[in-house]
Amino acid sequence: MKEIKIEECPYCGAKDFTTGHQYAQGCVYPELWGLRLGSPIEHTICKECGSIVHSRVIKLEKFK
Ligand SMILES: [Zn+2]
């Protein structure tokens, strides 16, 4: 998987980020139905304004 670099927050211009992970009921599912098909989501969150500046599914292969 490609590494995505985020230089600064597009909303407030801050350069300090943290990552958060979203599991369970917050999982995003591909169109194929099935309990085991979901993937946790990783969010990159701006520490200054709290905006989620980037989100991705961790188990990308489930969507391919
Ligand atoms: Zn921000």
CSV table of N, CA, C and O and ligand atoms in Angstrom, one decimal:
chain,number,residue,atom,x,y,z
A,1,MET,N,0.8,-1.2,0.0
A,1,MET,CA,0.0,0.0,0.0
A,1,MET,C,0.9,1.3,0.0
A,1,MET,O,1.9,1.3,0.7
A,2,LYS,N,0.5,2.2,-0.8
A,2,LYS,CA,1.3,3.5,-0.8
A,2,LYS,C,1.2,4.3,0.5
A,2,LYS,O,0.1,4.3,1.1
A,3,GLU,N,2.3,4.9,0.9
A,3,GLU,CA,2.3,5.7,2.0
A,3,GLU,C,1.7,7.1,1.6
A,3,GLU,O,2.2,7.6,0.6
A,4,ILE,N,0.8,7.6,2.3
A,4,ILE,CA,0.3,8.9,2.0
A,4,ILE,C,0.8,10.0,3.0
A,4,ILE,O,0.6,9.8,4.2
A,5,LYS,N,1.4,11.0,2.5
A,5,LYS,CA,2.0,12.0,3.3
A,5,LYS,C,1.0,13.2,3.3
A,5,LYS,O,0.7,13.7,2.2
A,6,ILE,N,0.7,13.7,4.5
A,6,ILE,CA,-0.1,14.9,4.5
A,6,ILE,C,0.7,16.0,5.2
A,6,ILE,O,1.2,15.8,6.3
A,7,GLU,N,1.0,17.0,4.5
A,7,GLU,CA,1.9,18.0,4.9
A,7,GLU,C,1.2,19.0,5.9
A,7,GLU,O,1.8,19.3,7.0
A,8,GLU,N,0.1,19.4,5.6
A,8,GLU,CA,-0.6,20.3,6.5
A,8,GLU,C,-2.1,20.2,6.4
A,8,GLU,O,-2.7,19.7,5.4
A,9,CYS,N,-2.8,20.5,7.5
A,9,CYS,CA,-4.2,20.5,7.5
A,9,CYS,C,-4.8,21.4,6.5
A,9,CYS,O,-4.5,22.6,6.5
A,10,PRO,N,-5.7,20.9,5.6
A,10,PRO,CA,-6.3,21.8,4.6
A,10,PRO,C,-7.3,22.8,5.2
A,10,PRO,O,-7.7,23.7,4.5
A,11,TYR,N,-7.7,22.6,6.4
A,11,TYR,CA,-8.7,23.4,7.0
A,11,TYR,C,-8.1,24.5,7.9
A,11,TYR,O,-8.6,25.7,7.9
A,12,CYS,N,-7.0,24.2,8.7
A,12,CYS,CA,-6.5,25.2,9.5
A,12,CYS,C,-5.0,25.5,9.3
A,12,CYS,O,-4.4,26.4,9.9
A,13,GLY,N,-4.3,24.6,8.5
A,13,GLY,CA,-2.9,24.8,8.2
A,13,GLY,C,-2.0,24.3,9.2
A,13,GLY,O,-0.8,24.4,9.0
A,14,ALA,N,-2.5,23.6,10.3
A,14,ALA,CA,-1.6,23.0,11.3
A,14,ALA,C,-0.8,21.8,10.7
A,14,ALA,O,-1.3,21.2,9.7
A,15,LYS,N,0.3,21.5,11.3
A,15,LYS,CA,1.1,20.4,10.8
A,15,LYS,C,1.3,19.3,11.8
A,15,LYS,O,2.3,18.5,11.7
A,16,ASP,N,0.5,19.3,12.7
A,16,ASP,CA,0.6,18.3,13.8
A,16,ASP,C,-0.6,17.3,13.7
A,16,ASP,O,-1.8,17.8,13.9
A,17,PHE,N,-0.3,16.1,13.4
A,17,PHE,CA,-1.4,15.1,13.2
A,17,PHE,C,-1.3,13.9,14.2
A,17,PHE,O,-0.2,13.6,14.7
A,18,THR,N,-2.4,13.3,14.4
A,18,THR,CA,-2.4,12.0,15.1
A,18,THR,C,-3.3,11.0,14.3
A,18,THR,O,-4.0,11.5,13.4
A,19,THR,N,-3.1,9.8,14.6
A,19,THR,CA,-4.0,8.8,13.9
A,19,THR,C,-5.0,8.2,14.9
A,19,THR,O,-4.6,8.0,16.0
A,20,GLY,N,-6.1,7.8,14.4
A,20,GLY,CA,-7.1,7.1,15.2
A,20,GLY,C,-7.7,6.0,14.4
A,20,GLY,O,-7.7,6.0,13.1
A,21,HIS,N,-8.1,5.0,15.1
A,21,HIS,CA,-8.6,3.8,14.4
A,21,HIS,C,-10.1,3.6,14.8
A,21,HIS,O,-10.5,3.8,15.9
A,22,GLN,N,-10.8,3.2,13.8
A,22,GLN,CA,-12.3,3.0,14.0
A,22,GLN,C,-12.6,1.6,13.7
A,22,GLN,O,-12.3,1.1,12.6
A,23,TYR,N,-13.2,0.9,14.7
A,23,TYR,CA,-13.5,-0.5,14.6
A,23,TYR,C,-15.0,-0.8,14.7
A,23,TYR,O,-15.8,0.1,15.0
A,24,ALA,N,-15.3,-2.1,14.7
A,24,ALA,CA,-16.6,-2.6,15.1
A,24,ALA,C,-17.7,-1.9,14.3
A,24,ALA,O,-17.7,-1.9,13.0
A,25,GLN,N,-18.6,-1.2,14.9
A,25,GLN,CA,-19.8,-0.7,14.2
A,25,GLN,C,-19.4,0.4,13.3
A,25,GLN,O,-20.2,0.8,12.4
A,26,GLY,N,-18.2,1.0,13.4
A,26,GLY,CA,-17.8,2.0,12.5
A,26,GLY,C,-17.1,1.5,11.3
A,26,GLY,O,-16.7,2.3,10.5
A,27,CYS,N,-17.0,0.2,11.1
A,27,CYS,CA,-16.4,-0.4,10.0
A,27,CYS,C,-17.1,0.0,8.7
A,27,CYS,O,-18.3,0.2,8.6
A,28,VAL,N,-16.3,0.2,7.7
A,28,VAL,CA,-16.8,0.4,6.3
A,28,VAL,C,-16.8,-0.9,5.6
A,28,VAL,O,-15.8,-1.6,5.7
A,29,TYR,N,-17.9,-1.2,4.9
A,29,TYR,CA,-18.0,-2.5,4.2
A,29,TYR,C,-18.0,-2.3,2.7
A,29,TYR,O,-18.6,-1.3,2.2
A,30,PRO,N,-17.4,-3.2,2.0
A,30,PRO,CA,-17.5,-3.1,0.6
A,30,PRO,C,-18.9,-3.6,0.2
A,30,PRO,O,-19.7,-4.0,1.0
A,31,GLU,N,-19.2,-3.5,-1.1
A,31,GLU,CA,-20.6,-3.8,-1.5
A,31,GLU,C,-21.0,-5.3,-1.3
A,31,GLU,O,-22.1,-5.6,-1.0
A,32,LEU,N,-20.0,-6.2,-1.4
A,32,LEU,CA,-20.3,-7.6,-1.1
A,32,LEU,C,-20.7,-7.7,0.4
A,32,LEU,O,-20.0,-7.3,1.3
A,33,TRP,N,-21.8,-8.4,0.6
A,33,TRP,CA,-22.3,-8.5,2.0
A,33,TRP,C,-21.6,-9.6,2.7
A,33,TRP,O,-21.3,-10.6,2.2
A,34,GLY,N,-21.3,-9.4,4.0
A,34,GLY,CA,-20.7,-10.4,4.8
A,34,GLY,C,-20.0,-9.8,6.0
A,34,GLY,O,-19.3,-8.8,5.9
A,35,LEU,N,-20.2,-10.5,7.1
A,35,LEU,CA,-19.6,-10.0,8.4
A,35,LEU,C,-18.1,-9.9,8.4
A,35,LEU,O,-17.5,-9.1,9.1
A,36,ARG,N,-17.5,-10.8,7.7
A,36,ARG,CA,-16.0,-10.9,7.7
A,36,ARG,C,-15.3,-10.0,6.6
A,36,ARG,O,-14.1,-10.1,6.5
A,37,LEU,N,-16.1,-9.3,5.9
A,37,LEU,CA,-15.5,-8.5,4.8
A,37,LEU,C,-15.2,-7.1,5.2
A,37,LEU,O,-14.5,-6.4,4.5
A,38,GLY,N,-15.5,-6.7,6.4
A,38,GLY,CA,-15.3,-5.3,6.8
A,38,GLY,C,-13.8,-5.0,7.1
A,38,GLY,O,-13.0,-5.9,7.3
A,39,SER,N,-13.5,-3.8,7.1
A,39,SER,CA,-12.1,-3.4,7.5
A,39,SER,C,-12.2,-2.2,8.5
A,39,SER,O,-13.0,-1.3,8.3
A,40,PRO,N,-11.3,-2.3,9.4
A,40,PRO,CA,-11.2,-1.1,10.3
A,40,PRO,C,-10.7,0.1,9.4
A,40,PRO,O,-10.1,0.0,8.4
A,41,ILE,N,-11.0,1.3,9.9
A,41,ILE,CA,-10.6,2.5,9.2
A,41,ILE,C,-9.5,3.2,10.0
A,41,ILE,O,-9.6,3.3,11.3
A,42,GLU,N,-8.6,3.8,9.3
A,42,GLU,CA,-7.5,4.6,10.0
A,42,GLU,C,-7.8,6.0,9.6
A,42,GLU,O,-7.8,6.4,8.4
A,43,HIS,N,-7.9,6.9,10.6
A,43,HIS,CA,-8.1,8.3,10.3
A,43,HIS,C,-6.9,9.1,10.7
A,43,HIS,O,-6.2,8.8,11.7
A,44,THR,N,-6.6,10.1,9.9
A,44,THR,CA,-5.5,11.0,10.3
A,44,THR,C,-6.2,12.3,10.7
A,44,THR,O,-7.0,12.9,10.0
A,45,ILE,N,-5.9,12.6,12.0
A,45,ILE,CA,-6.7,13.7,12.6
A,45,ILE,C,-5.8,14.9,12.9
A,45,ILE,O,-4.7,14.7,13.5
A,46,CYS,N,-6.2,16.1,12.5
A,46,CYS,CA,-5.5,17.3,12.9
A,46,CYS,C,-5.6,17.6,14.4
A,46,CYS,O,-6.7,17.6,14.9
A,47,LYS,N,-4.5,17.7,15.0
A,47,LYS,CA,-4.5,18.0,16.4
A,47,LYS,C,-4.9,19.4,16.8
A,47,LYS,O,-5.3,19.7,17.9
A,48,GLU,N,-4.9,20.2,15.8
A,48,GLU,CA,-5.2,21.6,16.1
A,48,GLU,C,-6.8,21.9,16.0
A,48,GLU,O,-7.3,22.4,16.9
A,49,CYS,N,-7.4,21.4,15.0
A,49,CYS,CA,-8.8,21.7,14.8
A,49,CYS,C,-9.7,20.4,14.9
A,49,CYS,O,-10.9,20.5,14.9
A,50,GLY,N,-9.1,19.2,14.9
A,50,GLY,CA,-9.8,18.0,15.1
A,50,GLY,C,-10.4,17.5,13.8
A,50,GLY,O,-11.1,16.5,13.8
A,51,SER,N,-10.2,18.1,12.7
A,51,SER,CA,-10.7,17.6,11.4
A,51,SER,C,-10.0,16.3,11.1
A,51,SER,O,-8.8,16.1,11.3
A,52,ILE,N,-10.8,15.4,10.5
A,52,ILE,CA,-10.3,14.2,9.9
A,52,ILE,C,-9.8,14.6,8.5
A,52,ILE,O,-10.7,14.9,7.6
A,53,VAL,N,-8.5,14.6,8.3
A,53,VAL,CA,-8.0,15.1,7.0
A,53,VAL,C,-7.8,14.0,6.0
A,53,VAL,O,-7.7,14.2,4.8
A,54,HIS,N,-7.8,12.8,6.5
A,54,HIS,CA,-7.6,11.6,5.6
A,54,HIS,C,-8.1,10.4,6.3
A,54,HIS,O,-8.0,10.2,7.5
A,55,SER,N,-8.8,9.5,5.6
A,55,SER,CA,-9.3,8.2,6.1
A,55,SER,C,-8.9,7.2,5.1
A,55,SER,O,-9.0,7.4,3.9
A,56,ARG,N,-8.6,6.0,5.6
A,56,ARG,CA,-8.4,4.9,4.7
A,56,ARG,C,-8.8,3.6,5.4
A,56,ARG,O,-8.8,3.5,6.6
A,57,VAL,N,-9.2,2.6,4.6
A,57,VAL,CA,-9.5,1.3,5.1
A,57,VAL,C,-8.1,0.6,5.3
A,57,VAL,O,-7.2,0.7,4.4
A,58,ILE,N,-8.0,-0.2,6.4
A,58,ILE,CA,-6.7,-0.8,6.6
A,58,ILE,C,-6.6,-2.1,5.8
A,58,ILE,O,-5.5,-2.4,5.2
A,59,LYS,N,-7.7,-2.8,5.7
A,59,LYS,CA,-7.6,-4.1,4.9
A,59,LYS,C,-8.1,-3.8,3.5
A,59,LYS,O,-9.2,-4.2,3.1
A,60,LEU,N,-7.3,-3.1,2.8
A,60,LEU,CA,-7.6,-2.7,1.4
A,60,LEU,C,-7.9,-3.9,0.5
A,60,LEU,O,-8.7,-3.8,-0.4
A,61,GLU,N,-7.2,-5.0,0.8
A,61,GLU,CA,-7.4,-6.2,-0.1
A,61,GLU,C,-8.9,-6.7,-0.1
A,61,GLU,O,-9.3,-7.3,-1.1
A,62,LYS,N,-9.6,-6.4,0.9
A,62,LYS,CA,-11.0,-6.8,1.0
A,62,LYS,C,-11.9,-6.1,0.0
A,62,LYS,O,-13.0,-6.4,-0.3
A,63,PHE,N,-11.4,-5.0,-0.6
A,63,PHE,CA,-12.1,-4.2,-1.5
A,63,PHE,C,-11.7,-4.4,-3.0
A,63,PHE,O,-12.2,-3.8,-3.9
A,64,LYS,N,-10.7,-5.3,-3.1
A,64,LYS,CA,-10.2,-5.5,-4.5
A,64,LYS,C,-10.8,-6.7,-5.1
A,64,LYS,O,-11.3,-7.6,-4.5
B,1,ZN,ZN,-6.7,21.5,11.3
